[in-house]
Amino acid sequence: MTVNTTSLCFRNKAILAPMVRVGTLPMRLLALDYGADIVYCEVERFPLRQNWFWWLKTTRLGLGLLSLKAQSHNNGILEVLGTVDFVAPNERVVFRTCEKEKDRVVFQMGTADAERALAVARLVENDVAGIDVNMGCPKEYSTKGGMGAALLSDPEKIESILTTLVKGICKPVTCKIRILPTKEETISLVKKIEHTGVAAIAVHGRKKEERPQHPVHCDLIKAISEAVSIPVIANGGSHDFIKEYSDIEAFRKATGASSVMIARAAMWNPSIFRKEGPCLLKDVMQEYIKYAVRYDNHYTNTKYCLCQMLREQLENAQGKKLHAAQSMQEICEVFEMCHFYEETTALLEGKNSLLEATDQDVDDQIEDTDVIKVAVRFDKREYPPQITPKMCLLEWCRKEKLPQPVYETIERPRDRLFCSIVTVAEQKYRSTLWEKSKKLAEQAAAIACLRTLGLPEGKWSEAANHLVNKRKRQDQELLNNGDHGNSLETEATYKKPHFPPGVPNPNIS
Ligand code: FNR
């Protein structure tokens, strides 16, 4: 695997730090607008603890403010919002990104397992600029699963995770650590990390038991910068150092680092990245809200981030109103942005209706009253290898001396899902559920037909089913005749079935 570290350079960069809940898409876009070079995102840990394969780049948009329906087109890009969403099984959007940040967003994950980390990284790598591993989170919810700062005391695991990621994906890999109890231990660890081939190392200059208000150890970040040749990204300066843009460079110099990563100072006012100096908080908040509405950010998250910006002003009239707001519309009212809210939501809803109309066109194509519809899906795991509902249907048609089943498949442009209609004895059948591939859609149509006709579908659970018995007889006949050169061309006849447990394979005497 060629590691592409040229695409994202970590030298001389002002970087938005990963911040769970804060670093969602609107905040990242705003930071980029104000001049951040790279933005890190953090994803709540729950999907990574779950089986990663349930966590999909998807066509579905969880119900948000606008209750937009699934609106996906090419490659999972949601047409209405123009985003790529990764969604947990409960339909919750765990990571939303868009083209605008694609070359500058680094996806941070919490992990304690190299293979799972790789699986997640592969899932997202085409939509991000880099992958980061969180090795600094001291919170119990991370450390008790061996993630975050718990990794700092397990260098072998660190090496295994980072080497697996560096070898396994094409995007640059970084990690974010905290410092260890002694300088020697810290230097020894970062040297090990450097050898894994990571593109950069972000160092939060505090020990894992130190709180954010404790002074940051610039001397240790400096010692790390001198000890390794990869870029070191200094972090931890918001409290003591970074009050305005020029402080970013001062912090970089004090730590001898290549780049600076900012968390709290950016959370309080993302215009910290602006070379010309910070903007008025009121204007910053309005810009933030625009992105939040535009990208259908959940109102609770929007409110949380705005509260972080208001800080001491939370007790004033505006702060109290924000606290009381129960929807994005109410948040917009607090900031006198009702007009913007109405215009934007109308625009998004308009786009949504257009897409619904396109859907309707496709639905009309298959909306034939003569079609018998059943809500079924094909799940390969329910069938013995090489036995499929299509085969069962074909065999049944042969037995009944009917013409072969005919499949017609339609692809829905909106989400590129497929629906197949099978015609058997002049009757049409389809599943009402749309499938990811033409093959699956055809199998589902076959099931719809078999189930309507009360015929066996070939499942493991039908161990004594008609098809398996028949196949057993056929195979036995072939064996007896020594006829292995059969050239029958159908799926149903040229593959040797594997029989379900409990059904003896007749080929073995
Ligand atoms: C954080 N931090 C953090 N770090 C990390 O690696 N992953 C994460 O998910 C989070 N989440 C998070 C949320 C919030 C609200 C804050 C304030 C911080 C830590 C952060 O990235 C940074 O290391 C510290 O805040 C120190 O940097 P500053 O704040 O001094 O610039």
mmCIF file of N, CA, C and O in Angstrom, residues 8-68:
data_model
loop_
_atom_site.group_PDB
_atom_site.id
_atom_site.type_symbol
_atom_site.label_atom_id
_atom_site.label_comp_id
_atom_site.label_asym_id
_atom_site.label_seq_id
_atom_site.Cartn_x
_atom_site.Cartn_y
_atom_site.Cartn_z
ATOM 1 N N LEU A 8 -1.476 15.937 2.401
ATOM 2 C CA LEU A 8 -1.753 16.809 3.548
ATOM 3 C C LEU A 8 -0.434 17.024 4.285
ATOM 4 O O LEU A 8 0.159 16.089 4.802
ATOM 5 N N CYS A 9 0.009 18.291 4.324
ATOM 6 C CA CYS A 9 1.273 18.596 4.990
ATOM 7 C C CYS A 9 0.966 19.146 6.378
ATOM 8 O O CYS A 9 0.034 19.928 6.555
ATOM 9 N N PHE A 10 1.722 18.734 7.348
ATOM 10 C CA PHE A 10 1.449 19.141 8.730
ATOM 11 C C PHE A 10 2.454 20.173 9.242
ATOM 12 O O PHE A 10 2.596 20.357 10.436
ATOM 13 N N ARG A 11 3.154 20.840 8.326
ATOM 14 C CA ARG A 11 4.098 21.881 8.766
ATOM 15 C C ARG A 11 3.481 23.253 8.573
ATOM 16 O O ARG A 11 2.779 23.494 7.600
ATOM 17 N N ASN A 12 3.754 24.126 9.526
ATOM 18 C CA ASN A 12 3.257 25.510 9.482
ATOM 19 C C ASN A 12 1.757 25.609 9.321
ATOM 20 O O ASN A 12 1.249 26.365 8.493
ATOM 21 N N LYS A 13 1.064 24.840 10.098
ATOM 22 C CA LYS A 13 -0.393 24.829 9.972
ATOM 23 C C LYS A 13 -1.053 25.242 11.295
ATOM 24 O O LYS A 13 -0.542 24.948 12.373
ATOM 25 N N ALA A 14 -2.172 25.954 11.127
ATOM 26 C CA ALA A 14 -3.036 26.239 12.286
ATOM 27 C C ALA A 14 -4.199 25.258 12.181
ATOM 28 O O ALA A 14 -4.910 25.238 11.170
ATOM 29 N N ILE A 15 -4.368 24.469 13.217
ATOM 30 C CA ILE A 15 -5.268 23.316 13.105
ATOM 31 C C ILE A 15 -6.377 23.372 14.158
ATOM 32 O O ILE A 15 -6.107 23.645 15.331
ATOM 33 N N LEU A 16 -7.588 23.090 13.732
ATOM 34 C CA LEU A 16 -8.688 22.970 14.695
ATOM 35 C C LEU A 16 -8.579 21.594 15.350
ATOM 36 O O LEU A 16 -8.562 20.572 14.655
ATOM 37 N N ALA A 17 -8.522 21.572 16.679
ATOM 38 C CA ALA A 17 -8.340 20.306 17.414
ATOM 39 C C ALA A 17 -9.615 19.464 17.380
ATOM 40 O O ALA A 17 -10.721 20.005 17.219
ATOM 41 N N PRO A 18 -9.463 18.159 17.566
ATOM 42 C CA PRO A 18 -10.677 17.329 17.683
ATOM 43 C C PRO A 18 -11.402 17.682 18.972
ATOM 44 O O PRO A 18 -10.780 17.781 20.026
ATOM 45 N N MET A 19 -12.695 17.895 18.859
ATOM 46 C CA MET A 19 -13.500 18.195 20.058
ATOM 47 C C MET A 19 -14.844 17.515 19.889
ATOM 48 O O MET A 19 -15.643 17.891 19.032
ATOM 49 N N VAL A 20 -15.059 16.510 20.705
ATOM 50 C CA VAL A 20 -16.307 15.788 20.615
ATOM 51 C C VAL A 20 -17.452 16.769 20.885
ATOM 52 O O VAL A 20 -17.316 17.672 21.708
ATOM 53 N N ARG A 21 -18.525 16.639 20.148
ATOM 54 C CA ARG A 21 -19.716 17.505 20.183
ATOM 55 C C ARG A 21 -19.476 18.886 19.573
ATOM 56 O O ARG A 21 -20.379 19.426 18.953
ATOM 57 N N VAL A 22 -18.275 19.432 19.744
ATOM 58 C CA VAL A 22 -18.040 20.796 19.231
ATOM 59 C C VAL A 22 -17.622 20.759 17.758
ATOM 60 O O VAL A 22 -18.081 21.560 16.944
ATOM 61 N N GLY A 23 -16.765 19.800 17.427
ATOM 62 C CA GLY A 23 -16.182 19.798 16.085
ATOM 63 C C GLY A 23 -17.051 19.167 15.026
ATOM 64 O O GLY A 23 -16.568 18.406 14.183
ATOM 65 N N THR A 24 -18.338 19.481 15.019
ATOM 66 C CA THR A 24 -19.212 18.960 13.958
ATOM 67 C C THR A 24 -19.050 19.829 12.700
ATOM 68 O O THR A 24 -18.358 20.859 12.728
ATOM 69 N N LEU A 25 -19.725 19.422 11.638
ATOM 70 C CA LEU A 25 -19.492 20.066 10.340
ATOM 71 C C LEU A 25 -19.593 21.606 10.369
ATOM 72 O O LEU A 25 -18.706 22.275 9.844
ATOM 73 N N PRO A 26 -20.622 22.213 10.986
ATOM 74 C CA PRO A 26 -20.693 23.681 10.941
ATOM 75 C C PRO A 26 -19.469 24.354 11.569
ATOM 76 O O PRO A 26 -18.947 25.319 11.024
ATOM 77 N N MET A 27 -18.989 23.813 12.687
ATOM 78 C CA MET A 27 -17.818 24.402 13.344
ATOM 79 C C MET A 27 -16.576 24.244 12.474
ATOM 80 O O MET A 27 -15.769 25.164 12.340
ATOM 81 N N ARG A 28 -16.434 23.086 11.853
ATOM 82 C CA ARG A 28 -15.240 22.858 11.035
ATOM 83 C C ARG A 28 -15.238 23.785 9.819
ATOM 84 O O ARG A 28 -14.209 24.367 9.475
ATOM 85 N N LEU A 29 -16.411 23.946 9.201
ATOM 86 C CA LEU A 29 -16.469 24.810 8.015
ATOM 87 C C LEU A 29 -16.186 26.258 8.395
ATOM 88 O O LEU A 29 -15.501 26.988 7.679
ATOM 89 N N LEU A 30 -16.705 26.649 9.551
ATOM 90 C CA LEU A 30 -16.489 28.022 10.006
ATOM 91 C C LEU A 30 -14.998 28.260 10.276
ATOM 92 O O LEU A 30 -14.437 29.286 9.867
ATOM 93 N N ALA A 31 -14.357 27.298 10.954
ATOM 94 C CA ALA A 31 -12.924 27.426 11.241
ATOM 95 C C ALA A 31 -12.134 27.545 9.935
ATOM 96 O O ALA A 31 -11.225 28.372 9.814
ATOM 97 N N LEU A 32 -12.521 26.741 8.935
ATOM 98 C CA LEU A 32 -11.828 26.822 7.640
ATOM 99 C C LEU A 32 -12.032 28.202 7.010
ATOM 100 O O LEU A 32 -11.100 28.804 6.487
ATOM 101 N N ASP A 33 -13.257 28.715 7.092
ATOM 102 C CA ASP A 33 -13.539 30.042 6.535
ATOM 103 C C ASP A 33 -12.649 31.104 7.183
ATOM 104 O O ASP A 33 -12.191 32.032 6.534
ATOM 105 N N TYR A 34 -12.430 30.959 8.482
ATOM 106 C CA TYR A 34 -11.649 31.983 9.188
ATOM 107 C C TYR A 34 -10.145 31.800 9.004
ATOM 108 O O TYR A 34 -9.372 32.648 9.425
ATOM 109 N N GLY A 35 -9.731 30.678 8.434
ATOM 110 C CA GLY A 35 -8.309 30.540 8.127
ATOM 111 C C GLY A 35 -7.634 29.294 8.676
ATOM 112 O O GLY A 35 -6.423 29.126 8.487
ATOM 113 N N ALA A 36 -8.376 28.416 9.348
ATOM 114 C CA ALA A 36 -7.756 27.167 9.797
ATOM 115 C C ALA A 36 -7.295 26.397 8.562
ATOM 116 O O ALA A 36 -7.950 26.417 7.520
ATOM 117 N N ASP A 37 -6.119 25.748 8.678
ATOM 118 C CA ASP A 37 -5.592 25.011 7.531
ATOM 119 C C ASP A 37 -6.105 23.576 7.499
ATOM 120 O O ASP A 37 -6.308 22.999 6.438
ATOM 121 N N ILE A 38 -6.251 23.010 8.690
ATOM 122 C CA ILE A 38 -6.695 21.615 8.801
ATOM 123 C C ILE A 38 -7.715 21.565 9.941
ATOM 124 O O ILE A 38 -7.575 22.303 10.925
ATOM 125 N N VAL A 39 -8.742 20.740 9.787
ATOM 126 C CA VAL A 39 -9.717 20.603 10.881
ATOM 127 C C VAL A 39 -9.833 19.134 11.273
ATOM 128 O O VAL A 39 -9.959 18.267 10.417
ATOM 129 N N TYR A 40 -9.735 18.865 12.556
ATOM 130 C CA TYR A 40 -9.900 17.500 13.061
ATOM 131 C C TYR A 40 -11.344 17.330 13.514
ATOM 132 O O TYR A 40 -11.944 18.261 14.060
ATOM 133 N N CYS A 41 -11.869 16.153 13.273
ATOM 134 C CA CYS A 41 -13.213 15.907 13.791
ATOM 135 C C CYS A 41 -13.149 14.733 14.743
ATOM 136 O O CYS A 41 -12.229 13.919 14.659
ATOM 137 N N GLU A 42 -14.068 14.669 15.643
ATOM 138 C CA GLU A 42 -14.118 13.539 16.552
ATOM 139 C C GLU A 42 -15.490 12.937 16.451
ATOM 140 O O GLU A 42 -16.485 13.631 16.350
ATOM 141 N N VAL A 43 -15.504 11.630 16.471
ATOM 142 C CA VAL A 43 -16.780 10.947 16.347
ATOM 143 C C VAL A 43 -17.083 10.283 17.666
ATOM 144 O O VAL A 43 -16.202 9.684 18.278
ATOM 145 N N GLU A 44 -18.302 10.426 18.107
ATOM 146 C CA GLU A 44 -18.664 9.784 19.368
ATOM 147 C C GLU A 44 -18.320 8.310 19.268
ATOM 148 O O GLU A 44 -18.441 7.702 18.227
ATOM 149 N N ARG A 45 -17.904 7.782 20.391
ATOM 150 C CA ARG A 45 -17.270 6.470 20.322
ATOM 151 C C ARG A 45 -18.227 5.310 20.073
ATOM 152 O O ARG A 45 -17.810 4.264 19.654
ATOM 153 N N PHE A 46 -19.496 5.519 20.303
ATOM 154 C CA PHE A 46 -20.361 4.334 20.304
ATOM 155 C C PHE A 46 -20.340 3.518 19.014
ATOM 156 O O PHE A 46 -20.285 2.320 19.070
ATOM 157 N N PRO A 47 -20.296 4.167 17.853
ATOM 158 C CA PRO A 47 -20.347 3.311 16.671
ATOM 159 C C PRO A 47 -19.078 2.493 16.511
ATOM 160 O O PRO A 47 -19.083 1.441 15.916
ATOM 161 N N LEU A 48 -17.966 3.008 17.056
ATOM 162 C CA LEU A 48 -16.720 2.280 16.882
ATOM 163 C C LEU A 48 -16.676 1.081 17.814
ATOM 164 O O LEU A 48 -15.975 0.126 17.580
ATOM 165 N N ARG A 49 -17.440 1.154 18.880
ATOM 166 C CA ARG A 49 -17.484 -0.004 19.768
ATOM 167 C C ARG A 49 -18.407 -1.065 19.181
ATOM 168 O O ARG A 49 -18.231 -2.232 19.364
ATOM 169 N N GLN A 50 -19.413 -0.584 18.466
ATOM 170 C CA GLN A 50 -20.311 -1.546 17.850
ATOM 171 C C GLN A 50 -19.590 -2.209 16.692
ATOM 172 O O GLN A 50 -18.499 -1.800 16.321
ATOM 173 N N ASN A 51 -20.232 -3.201 16.130
ATOM 174 C CA ASN A 51 -19.625 -3.813 14.964
ATOM 175 C C ASN A 51 -19.552 -2.778 13.864
ATOM 176 O O ASN A 51 -20.562 -2.234 13.453
ATOM 177 N N TRP A 52 -18.331 -2.540 13.419
ATOM 178 C CA TRP A 52 -18.138 -1.465 12.461
ATOM 179 C C TRP A 52 -18.960 -1.667 11.207
ATOM 180 O O TRP A 52 -19.347 -0.736 10.555
ATOM 181 N N PHE A 53 -19.217 -2.936 10.870
ATOM 182 C CA PHE A 53 -19.895 -3.130 9.589
ATOM 183 C C PHE A 53 -21.352 -2.685 9.618
ATOM 184 O O PHE A 53 -22.009 -2.608 8.606
ATOM 185 N N TRP A 54 -21.828 -2.384 10.809
ATOM 186 C CA TRP A 54 -23.176 -1.819 10.874
ATOM 187 C C TRP A 54 -23.167 -0.320 10.618
ATOM 188 O O TRP A 54 -24.184 0.325 10.511
ATOM 189 N N TRP A 55 -21.959 0.203 10.608
ATOM 190 C CA TRP A 55 -21.840 1.648 10.528
ATOM 191 C C TRP A 55 -21.533 1.994 9.087
ATOM 192 O O TRP A 55 -20.450 1.755 8.596
ATOM 193 N N LEU A 56 -22.486 2.509 8.393
ATOM 194 C CA LEU A 56 -22.372 2.563 6.945
ATOM 195 C C LEU A 56 -22.309 3.964 6.390
ATOM 196 O O LEU A 56 -22.946 4.869 6.888
ATOM 197 N N LYS A 57 -21.556 4.063 5.334
ATOM 198 C CA LYS A 57 -21.661 5.265 4.517
ATOM 199 C C LYS A 57 -22.992 5.081 3.822
ATOM 200 O O LYS A 57 -23.215 4.085 3.161
ATOM 201 N N THR A 58 -23.842 6.025 3.974
ATOM 202 C CA THR A 58 -25.205 5.638 3.695
ATOM 203 C C THR A 58 -25.943 6.618 2.828
ATOM 204 O O THR A 58 -25.501 7.731 2.577
ATOM 205 N N THR A 59 -27.064 6.174 2.440
ATOM 206 C CA THR A 59 -27.959 6.959 1.641
ATOM 207 C C THR A 59 -29.017 7.570 2.527
ATOM 208 O O THR A 59 -29.920 8.197 2.054
ATOM 209 N N ARG A 60 -28.926 7.296 3.811
ATOM 210 C CA ARG A 60 -30.005 7.718 4.666
ATOM 211 C C ARG A 60 -29.655 8.898 5.537
ATOM 212 O O ARG A 60 -28.588 8.955 6.111
ATOM 213 N N LEU A 61 -30.560 9.796 5.679
ATOM 214 C CA LEU A 61 -30.353 10.948 6.541
ATOM 215 C C LEU A 61 -31.254 10.777 7.749
ATOM 216 O O LEU A 61 -32.449 10.626 7.618
ATOM 217 N N GLY A 62 -30.637 10.774 8.922
ATOM 218 C CA GLY A 62 -31.440 10.656 10.137
ATOM 219 C C GLY A 62 -32.389 11.830 10.251
ATOM 220 O O GLY A 62 -32.140 12.890 9.683
ATOM 221 N N LEU A 63 -33.463 11.651 10.929
ATOM 222 C CA LEU A 63 -34.452 12.721 11.015
ATOM 223 C C LEU A 63 -33.870 13.897 11.764
ATOM 224 O O LEU A 63 -33.506 13.815 12.911
ATOM 225 N N GLY A 64 -33.769 14.980 11.105
ATOM 226 C CA GLY A 64 -33.248 16.185 11.732
ATOM 227 C C GLY A 64 -34.317 17.232 11.716
ATOM 228 O O GLY A 64 -35.509 16.933 11.633
ATOM 229 N N LEU A 65 -33.892 18.437 11.749
ATOM 230 C CA LEU A 65 -34.798 19.559 11.792
ATOM 231 C C LEU A 65 -35.850 19.530 10.685
ATOM 232 O O LEU A 65 -37.013 19.776 10.897
ATOM 233 N N LEU A 66 -35.378 19.200 9.481
ATOM 234 C CA LEU A 66 -36.296 19.300 8.353
ATOM 235 C C LEU A 66 -37.010 17.994 8.039
ATOM 236 O O LEU A 66 -37.812 17.937 7.128
ATOM 237 N N SER A 67 -36.654 16.979 8.773
ATOM 238 C CA SER A 67 -37.192 15.650 8.483
ATOM 239 C C SER A 67 -37.037 15.323 7.007
ATOM 240 O O SER A 67 -37.949 14.812 6.366
ATOM 241 N N LEU A 68 -35.867 15.637 6.481
ATOM 242 C CA LEU A 68 -35.643 15.340 5.069
ATOM 243 C C LEU A 68 -35.591 13.837 4.891
ATOM 244 O O LEU A 68 -35.100 13.131 5.745
#
